[in-house]
Coordinates of C-alpha atoms in Angstrom, one line a residue:
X1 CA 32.4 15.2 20.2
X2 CA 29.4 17.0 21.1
X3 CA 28.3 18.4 18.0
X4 CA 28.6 15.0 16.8
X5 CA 26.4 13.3 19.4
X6 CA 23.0 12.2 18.8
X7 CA 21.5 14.2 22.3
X8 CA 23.3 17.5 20.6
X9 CA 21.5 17.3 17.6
X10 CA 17.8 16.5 19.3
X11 CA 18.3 19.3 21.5
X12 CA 19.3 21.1 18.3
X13 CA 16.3 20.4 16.8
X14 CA 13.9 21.0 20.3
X15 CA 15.7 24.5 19.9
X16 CA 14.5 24.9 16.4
X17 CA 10.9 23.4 17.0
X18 CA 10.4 25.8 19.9
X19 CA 11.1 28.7 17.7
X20 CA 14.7 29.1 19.3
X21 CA 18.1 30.0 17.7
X22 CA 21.3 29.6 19.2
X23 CA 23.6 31.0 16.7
X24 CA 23.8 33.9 14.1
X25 CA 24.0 30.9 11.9
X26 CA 20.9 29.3 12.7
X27 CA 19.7 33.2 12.5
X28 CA 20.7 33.3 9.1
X29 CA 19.2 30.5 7.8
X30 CA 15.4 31.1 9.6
X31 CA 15.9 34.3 7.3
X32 CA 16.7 32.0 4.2
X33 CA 13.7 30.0 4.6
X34 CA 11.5 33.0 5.5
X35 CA 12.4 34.9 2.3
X36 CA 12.0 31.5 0.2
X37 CA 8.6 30.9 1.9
X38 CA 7.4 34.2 -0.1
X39 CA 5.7 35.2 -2.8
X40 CA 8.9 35.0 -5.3
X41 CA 8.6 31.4 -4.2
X42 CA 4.8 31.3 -4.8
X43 CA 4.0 30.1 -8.5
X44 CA 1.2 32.3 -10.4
X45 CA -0.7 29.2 -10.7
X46 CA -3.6 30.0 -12.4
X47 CA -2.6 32.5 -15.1
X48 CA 0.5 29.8 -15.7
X49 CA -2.6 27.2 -16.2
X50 CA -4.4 29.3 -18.4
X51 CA -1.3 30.0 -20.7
X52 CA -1.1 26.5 -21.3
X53 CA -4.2 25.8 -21.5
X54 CA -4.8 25.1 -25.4
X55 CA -8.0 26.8 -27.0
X56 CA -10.8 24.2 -28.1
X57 CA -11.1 24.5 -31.7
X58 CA -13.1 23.0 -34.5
X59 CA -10.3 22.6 -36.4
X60 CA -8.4 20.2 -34.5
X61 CA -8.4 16.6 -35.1
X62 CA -8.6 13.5 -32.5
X63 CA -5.4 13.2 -30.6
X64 CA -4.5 16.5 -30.8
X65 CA -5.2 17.6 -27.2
X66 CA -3.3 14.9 -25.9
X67 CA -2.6 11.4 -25.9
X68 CA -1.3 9.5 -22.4
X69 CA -0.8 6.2 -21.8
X70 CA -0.3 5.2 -17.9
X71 CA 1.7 2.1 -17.1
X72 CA 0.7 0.0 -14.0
X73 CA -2.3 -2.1 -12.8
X74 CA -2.0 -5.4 -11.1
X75 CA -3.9 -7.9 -9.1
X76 CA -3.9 -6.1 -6.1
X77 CA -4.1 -2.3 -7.1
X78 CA -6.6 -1.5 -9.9
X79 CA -7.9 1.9 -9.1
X80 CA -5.3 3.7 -9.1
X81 CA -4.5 3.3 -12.9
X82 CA -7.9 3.8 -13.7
X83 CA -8.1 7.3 -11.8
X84 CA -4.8 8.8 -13.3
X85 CA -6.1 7.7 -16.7
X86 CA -9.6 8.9 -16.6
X87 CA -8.3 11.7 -15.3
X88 CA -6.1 13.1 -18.4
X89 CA -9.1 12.4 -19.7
X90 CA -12.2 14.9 -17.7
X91 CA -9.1 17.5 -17.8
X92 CA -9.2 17.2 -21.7
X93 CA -6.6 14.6 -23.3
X94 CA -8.0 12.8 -26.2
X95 CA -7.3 9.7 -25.8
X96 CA -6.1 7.6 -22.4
X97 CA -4.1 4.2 -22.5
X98 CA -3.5 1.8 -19.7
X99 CA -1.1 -1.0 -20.1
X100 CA -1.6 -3.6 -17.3
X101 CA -1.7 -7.2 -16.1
X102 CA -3.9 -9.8 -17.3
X103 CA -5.4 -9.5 -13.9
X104 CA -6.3 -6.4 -13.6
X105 CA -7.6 -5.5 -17.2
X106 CA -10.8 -7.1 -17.2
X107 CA -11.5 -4.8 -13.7
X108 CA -10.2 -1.2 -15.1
X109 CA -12.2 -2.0 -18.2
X110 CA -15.0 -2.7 -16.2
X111 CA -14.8 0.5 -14.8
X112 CA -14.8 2.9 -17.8
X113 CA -15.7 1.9 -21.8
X114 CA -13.3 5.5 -22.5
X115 CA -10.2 3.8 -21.2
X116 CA -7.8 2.4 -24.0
X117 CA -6.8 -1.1 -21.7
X118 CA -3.8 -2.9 -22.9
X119 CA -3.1 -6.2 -20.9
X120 CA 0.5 -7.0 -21.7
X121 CA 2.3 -7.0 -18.3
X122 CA 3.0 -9.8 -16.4
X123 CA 3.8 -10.7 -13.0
X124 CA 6.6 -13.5 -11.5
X125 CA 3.7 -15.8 -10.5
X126 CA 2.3 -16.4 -13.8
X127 CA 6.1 -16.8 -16.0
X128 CA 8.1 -19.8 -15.4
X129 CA 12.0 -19.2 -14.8
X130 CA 12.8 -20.2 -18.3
X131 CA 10.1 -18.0 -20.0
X132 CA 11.6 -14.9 -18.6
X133 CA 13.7 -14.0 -20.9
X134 CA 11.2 -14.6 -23.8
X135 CA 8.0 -13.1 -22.0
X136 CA 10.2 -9.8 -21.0
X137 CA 11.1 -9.3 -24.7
X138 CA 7.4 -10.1 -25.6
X139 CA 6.3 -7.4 -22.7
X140 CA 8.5 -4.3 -24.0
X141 CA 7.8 -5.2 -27.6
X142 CA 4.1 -4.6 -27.1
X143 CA 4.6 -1.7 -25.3
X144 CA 7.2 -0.3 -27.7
X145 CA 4.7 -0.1 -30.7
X146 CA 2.3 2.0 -29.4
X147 CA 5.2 4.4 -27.4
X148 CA 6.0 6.8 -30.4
X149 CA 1.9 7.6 -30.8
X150 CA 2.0 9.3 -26.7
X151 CA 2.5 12.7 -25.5
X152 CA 3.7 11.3 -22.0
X153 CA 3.6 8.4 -19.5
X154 CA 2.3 8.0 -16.4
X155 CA 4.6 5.3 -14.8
X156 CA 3.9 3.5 -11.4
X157 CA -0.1 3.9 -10.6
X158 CA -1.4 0.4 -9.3
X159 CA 1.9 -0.8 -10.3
X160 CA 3.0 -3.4 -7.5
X161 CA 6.3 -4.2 -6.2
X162 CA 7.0 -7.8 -8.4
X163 CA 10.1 -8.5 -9.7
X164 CA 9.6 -9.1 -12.8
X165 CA 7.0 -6.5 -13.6
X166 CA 9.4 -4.0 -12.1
X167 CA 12.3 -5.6 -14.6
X168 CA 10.1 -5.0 -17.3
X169 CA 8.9 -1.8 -16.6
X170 CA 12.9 -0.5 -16.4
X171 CA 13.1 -1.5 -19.8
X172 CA 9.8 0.1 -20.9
X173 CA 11.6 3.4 -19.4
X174 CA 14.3 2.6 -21.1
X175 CA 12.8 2.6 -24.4
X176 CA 10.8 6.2 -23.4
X177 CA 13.9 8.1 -23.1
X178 CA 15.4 7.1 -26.4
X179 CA 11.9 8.2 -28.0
X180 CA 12.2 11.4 -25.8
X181 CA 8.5 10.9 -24.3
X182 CA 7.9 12.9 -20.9
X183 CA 7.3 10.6 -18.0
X184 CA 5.3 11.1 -14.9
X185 CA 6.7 8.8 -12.1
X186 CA 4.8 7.7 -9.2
X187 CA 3.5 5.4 -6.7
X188 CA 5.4 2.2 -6.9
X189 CA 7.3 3.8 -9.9
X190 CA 9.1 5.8 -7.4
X191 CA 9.9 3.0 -5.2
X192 CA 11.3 1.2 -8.6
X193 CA 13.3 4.7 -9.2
X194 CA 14.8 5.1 -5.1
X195 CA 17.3 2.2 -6.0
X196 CA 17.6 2.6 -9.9
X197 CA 18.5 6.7 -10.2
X198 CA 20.0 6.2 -13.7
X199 CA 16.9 5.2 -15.2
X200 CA 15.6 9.2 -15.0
X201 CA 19.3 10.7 -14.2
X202 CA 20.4 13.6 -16.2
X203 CA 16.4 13.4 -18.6
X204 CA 14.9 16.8 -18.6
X205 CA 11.6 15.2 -19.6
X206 CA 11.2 13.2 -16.3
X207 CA 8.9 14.4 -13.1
X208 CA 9.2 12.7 -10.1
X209 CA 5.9 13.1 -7.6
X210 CA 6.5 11.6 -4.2
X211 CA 4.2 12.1 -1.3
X212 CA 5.5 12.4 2.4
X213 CA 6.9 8.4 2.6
X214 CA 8.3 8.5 -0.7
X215 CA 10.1 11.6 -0.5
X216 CA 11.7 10.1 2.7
X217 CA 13.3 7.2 0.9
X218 CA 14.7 9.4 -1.9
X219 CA 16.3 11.7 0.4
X220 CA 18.0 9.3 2.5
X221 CA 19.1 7.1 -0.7
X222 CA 19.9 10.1 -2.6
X223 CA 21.3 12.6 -0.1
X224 CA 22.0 10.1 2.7
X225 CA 20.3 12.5 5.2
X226 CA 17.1 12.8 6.9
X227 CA 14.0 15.1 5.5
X228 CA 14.6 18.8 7.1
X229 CA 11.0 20.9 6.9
X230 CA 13.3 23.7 8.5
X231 CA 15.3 23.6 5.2
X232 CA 13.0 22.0 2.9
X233 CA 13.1 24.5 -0.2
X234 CA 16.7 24.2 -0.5
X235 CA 16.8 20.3 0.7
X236 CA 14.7 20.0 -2.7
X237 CA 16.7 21.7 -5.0
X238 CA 19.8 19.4 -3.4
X239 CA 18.0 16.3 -4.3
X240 CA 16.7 17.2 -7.4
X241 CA 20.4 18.8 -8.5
X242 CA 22.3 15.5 -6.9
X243 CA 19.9 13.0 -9.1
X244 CA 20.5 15.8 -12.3
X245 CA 18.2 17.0 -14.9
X246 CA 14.9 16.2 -13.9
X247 CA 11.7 17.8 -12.2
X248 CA 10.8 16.7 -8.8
X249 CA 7.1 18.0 -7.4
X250 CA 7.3 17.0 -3.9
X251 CA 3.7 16.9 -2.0
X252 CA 2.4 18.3 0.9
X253 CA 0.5 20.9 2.5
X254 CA 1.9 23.3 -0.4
X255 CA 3.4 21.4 -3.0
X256 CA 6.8 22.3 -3.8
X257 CA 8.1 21.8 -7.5
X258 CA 11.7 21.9 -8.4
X259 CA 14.0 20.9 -11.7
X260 CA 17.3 21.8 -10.3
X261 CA 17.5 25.6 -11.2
X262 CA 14.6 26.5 -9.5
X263 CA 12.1 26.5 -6.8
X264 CA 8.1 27.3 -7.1
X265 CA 5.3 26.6 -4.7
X266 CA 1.7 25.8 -5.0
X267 CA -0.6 26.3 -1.7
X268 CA -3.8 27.4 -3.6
X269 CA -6.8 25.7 -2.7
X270 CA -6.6 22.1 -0.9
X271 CA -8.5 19.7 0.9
X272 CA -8.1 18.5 4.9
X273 CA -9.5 15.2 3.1
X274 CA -6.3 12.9 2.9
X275 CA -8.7 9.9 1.2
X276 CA -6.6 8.0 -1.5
X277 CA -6.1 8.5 -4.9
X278 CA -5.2 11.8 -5.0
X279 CA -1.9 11.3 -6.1
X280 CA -3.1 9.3 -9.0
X281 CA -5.5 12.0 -10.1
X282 CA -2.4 14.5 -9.8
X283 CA -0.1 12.3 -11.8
X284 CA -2.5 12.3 -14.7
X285 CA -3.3 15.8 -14.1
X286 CA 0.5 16.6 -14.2
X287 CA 0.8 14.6 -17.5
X288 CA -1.8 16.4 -19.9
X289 CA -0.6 19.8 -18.7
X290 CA 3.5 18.4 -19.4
X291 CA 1.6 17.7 -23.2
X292 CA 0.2 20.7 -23.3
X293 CA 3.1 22.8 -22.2
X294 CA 5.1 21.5 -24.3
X295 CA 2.7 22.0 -27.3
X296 CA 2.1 25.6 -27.1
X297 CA 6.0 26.4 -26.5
X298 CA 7.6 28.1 -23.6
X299 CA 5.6 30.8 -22.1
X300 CA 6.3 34.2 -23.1
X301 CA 3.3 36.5 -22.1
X302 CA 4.8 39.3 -20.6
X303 CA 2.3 38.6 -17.2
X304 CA 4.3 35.7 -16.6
X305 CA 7.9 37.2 -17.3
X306 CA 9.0 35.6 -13.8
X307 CA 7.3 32.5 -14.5
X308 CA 9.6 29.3 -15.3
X309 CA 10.0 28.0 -18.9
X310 CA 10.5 24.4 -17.8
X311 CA 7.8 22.9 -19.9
X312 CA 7.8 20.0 -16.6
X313 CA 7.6 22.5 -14.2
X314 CA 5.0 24.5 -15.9
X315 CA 2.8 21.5 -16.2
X316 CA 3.8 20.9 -12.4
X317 CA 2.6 24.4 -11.5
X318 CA -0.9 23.6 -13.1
X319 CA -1.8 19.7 -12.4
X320 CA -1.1 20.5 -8.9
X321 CA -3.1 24.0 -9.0
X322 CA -6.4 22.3 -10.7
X323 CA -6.4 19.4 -8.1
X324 CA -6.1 21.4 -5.3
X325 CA -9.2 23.2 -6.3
X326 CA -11.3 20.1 -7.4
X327 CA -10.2 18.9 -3.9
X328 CA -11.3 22.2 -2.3
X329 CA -14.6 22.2 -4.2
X330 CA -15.2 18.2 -3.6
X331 CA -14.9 18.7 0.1
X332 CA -17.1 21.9 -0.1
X333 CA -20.1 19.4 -1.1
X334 CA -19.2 16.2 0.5
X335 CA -17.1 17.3 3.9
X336 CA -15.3 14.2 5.8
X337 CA -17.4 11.6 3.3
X338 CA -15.5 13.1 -0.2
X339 CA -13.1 10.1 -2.4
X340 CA -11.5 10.9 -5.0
X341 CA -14.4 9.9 -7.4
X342 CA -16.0 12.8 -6.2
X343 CA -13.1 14.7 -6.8
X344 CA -12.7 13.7 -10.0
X345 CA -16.0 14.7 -11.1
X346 CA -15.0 18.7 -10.0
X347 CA -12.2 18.8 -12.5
X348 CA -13.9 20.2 -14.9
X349 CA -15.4 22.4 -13.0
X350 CA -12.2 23.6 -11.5
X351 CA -10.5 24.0 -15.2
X352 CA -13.7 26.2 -16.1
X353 CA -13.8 28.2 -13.5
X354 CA -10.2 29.0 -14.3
X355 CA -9.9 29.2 -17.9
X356 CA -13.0 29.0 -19.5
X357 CA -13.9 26.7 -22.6
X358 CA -14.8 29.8 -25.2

């Protein structure tokens, strides 16, 4: 009865804050976590950023380095949208679509004449009860056109927690997986993923980027248990085999990437600046490197032999390498006053310093 009891389990847990073990079993595990928390767990970030990396050349044609197309943007939440878009763009993409409100269009245009802005979604305020049906269909089949001309989504950024938006934007999801388009889900995408898992179930091409309170929900929804940071490489690839078949990069003070088979790490670099935003420049980050990973192939140069193949984990490895350092070199300049503008403006920067534009 004990064991069971809610006092055994804090003390448990005082034991294990404290550095205390009580058992050979508890032994074993702080040995587990300790030989994960090495450099076999460590991802070769930059090289794995410069493999996939794509060459500029004269040759190539508009579009070619990527085109992404980031779904969200509502009345309340308009930057983020505009900073995972712009984003794909500093980093190199071609071409950067956002498909939001009617709201929030006129603002995200406002804020950049490079942003493709596409204001088909709609919200429950402004569709009577009757028009539902109609204005959903007239939602995805705007959306639908343009879906076969991207490399990958961005789902989630500014998206907002309506209803009917969120309806839509599960059918818009949908529609992605039978075109086989990579997906980047985050932000409010997530919170629309927690309590509709078949939507990404068992589809190699989606990532999954929850921050601390995100990661939470999933865990408990998913795996009906509370986060364990004793654990947490092994908690990961739990959560991310349970959903099936998809790459989960969970953030933190190193970000930890998994797709089920695998666990890598990423604590290059970084920021003591928590400002918002961050995770909106990482989710378009993470997009442009999925294009380009996929694009050149699977990795094969014999310096990265023990590197993943994963195209999604690969492009993983590198969004969450290159923002780390634009973070790192942001806060450098601008100390406790950086934003993520600032950041922003040190990603190309950060991709130069690590694989040079030739």
């Amino acid at each position: 009865m004990l064991a069971s009891s809610a006092v055994f389990r804090r003390q448990q847990f005082l034991i294990r804050s404290l550095g205390g073990f009580g058992d050979c079993a508890h032994q074993n595990r702080r040995q587990q976590i300790k030989a994960m928390s090495g450099t076999s767990m460590e991802a070769d970030a930059e090289n794995i950023l410069r493999a996939i990396t794509p060459s500029l050349d004269p040759k190539r044609y508009k579009g070619q380095a990527g085109k992404i197309a980031v779904i969200g943007g509502c009345r309340e939440y308009t930057g983020a949208p505009y900073f995972a878009a712009i984003s794909a763009l500093k980093i190199g993409a071609d071409l950067s679509h956002v498909f939001c409100t009617k709201d929030a269009a006129p603002v995200i245009k406002s804020y950049s004449p490079e942003l493709i802005v596409h204001p088909v979604l709609e919200e429950s305020y402004s569709v009577r009860d009757e028009e539902k049906k109609f204005t959903a269909e007239r939602v995805l089949a705007e959306v639908d056109k343009w879906l076969e001309r991207f490399d990958c989504l961005v789902i989630g950024p500014g998206l907002g927690r309506d209803p009917f938006l969120l309806e839509c934007v599960s059918e818009i999801i949908k529609h992605a997986r039978q075109t086989n388009i990579p997906m980047i889900i985050d932000g409010d995408g997530l919170f629309l993923i927690t309590d509709n898992l078949h939507l990404v179930s068992n589809y190699p091409l989606a990532v999954l980027t929850p921050n601390v309170n995100e990661y939470k929900r999933l865990v408990k929804n998913v795996l009906l248990a509370e986060v364990d940071e004793q654990d947490a490489p092994n908690q990961l690839l739990s959560l991310a085999k349970r959903i099936g078949g998809l790459t989960i990069l969970r953030k933190g003070r190193a970000d930890l990437i998994c797709d089920g088979e695998t666990v890598k790490s990423v604590s290059i670099y970084g920021s003591p600046r928590r400002c918002g935003g961050q995770g909106d420049i990482l989710s378009g980050s993470v997009a442009v490197f999925v294009s380009w990973a996929r694009q050149q192939g699977l990795v094969t140069d014999g310096n990265l032999a023990t590197s993943p193949k994963n195209p999604t984990v690969l492009g993983c490895i590198a969004g969450s390498a290159l923002l780390r350092k634009a973070a790192s070199l942001a806060f450098e300049n601008k100390k406790r006053s950086t934003l993520t503008t600032d950041i922003i403006e040190f990603l190309w920067r950060s991709l130069e310093d690590i694989s040079p534009a030739h």
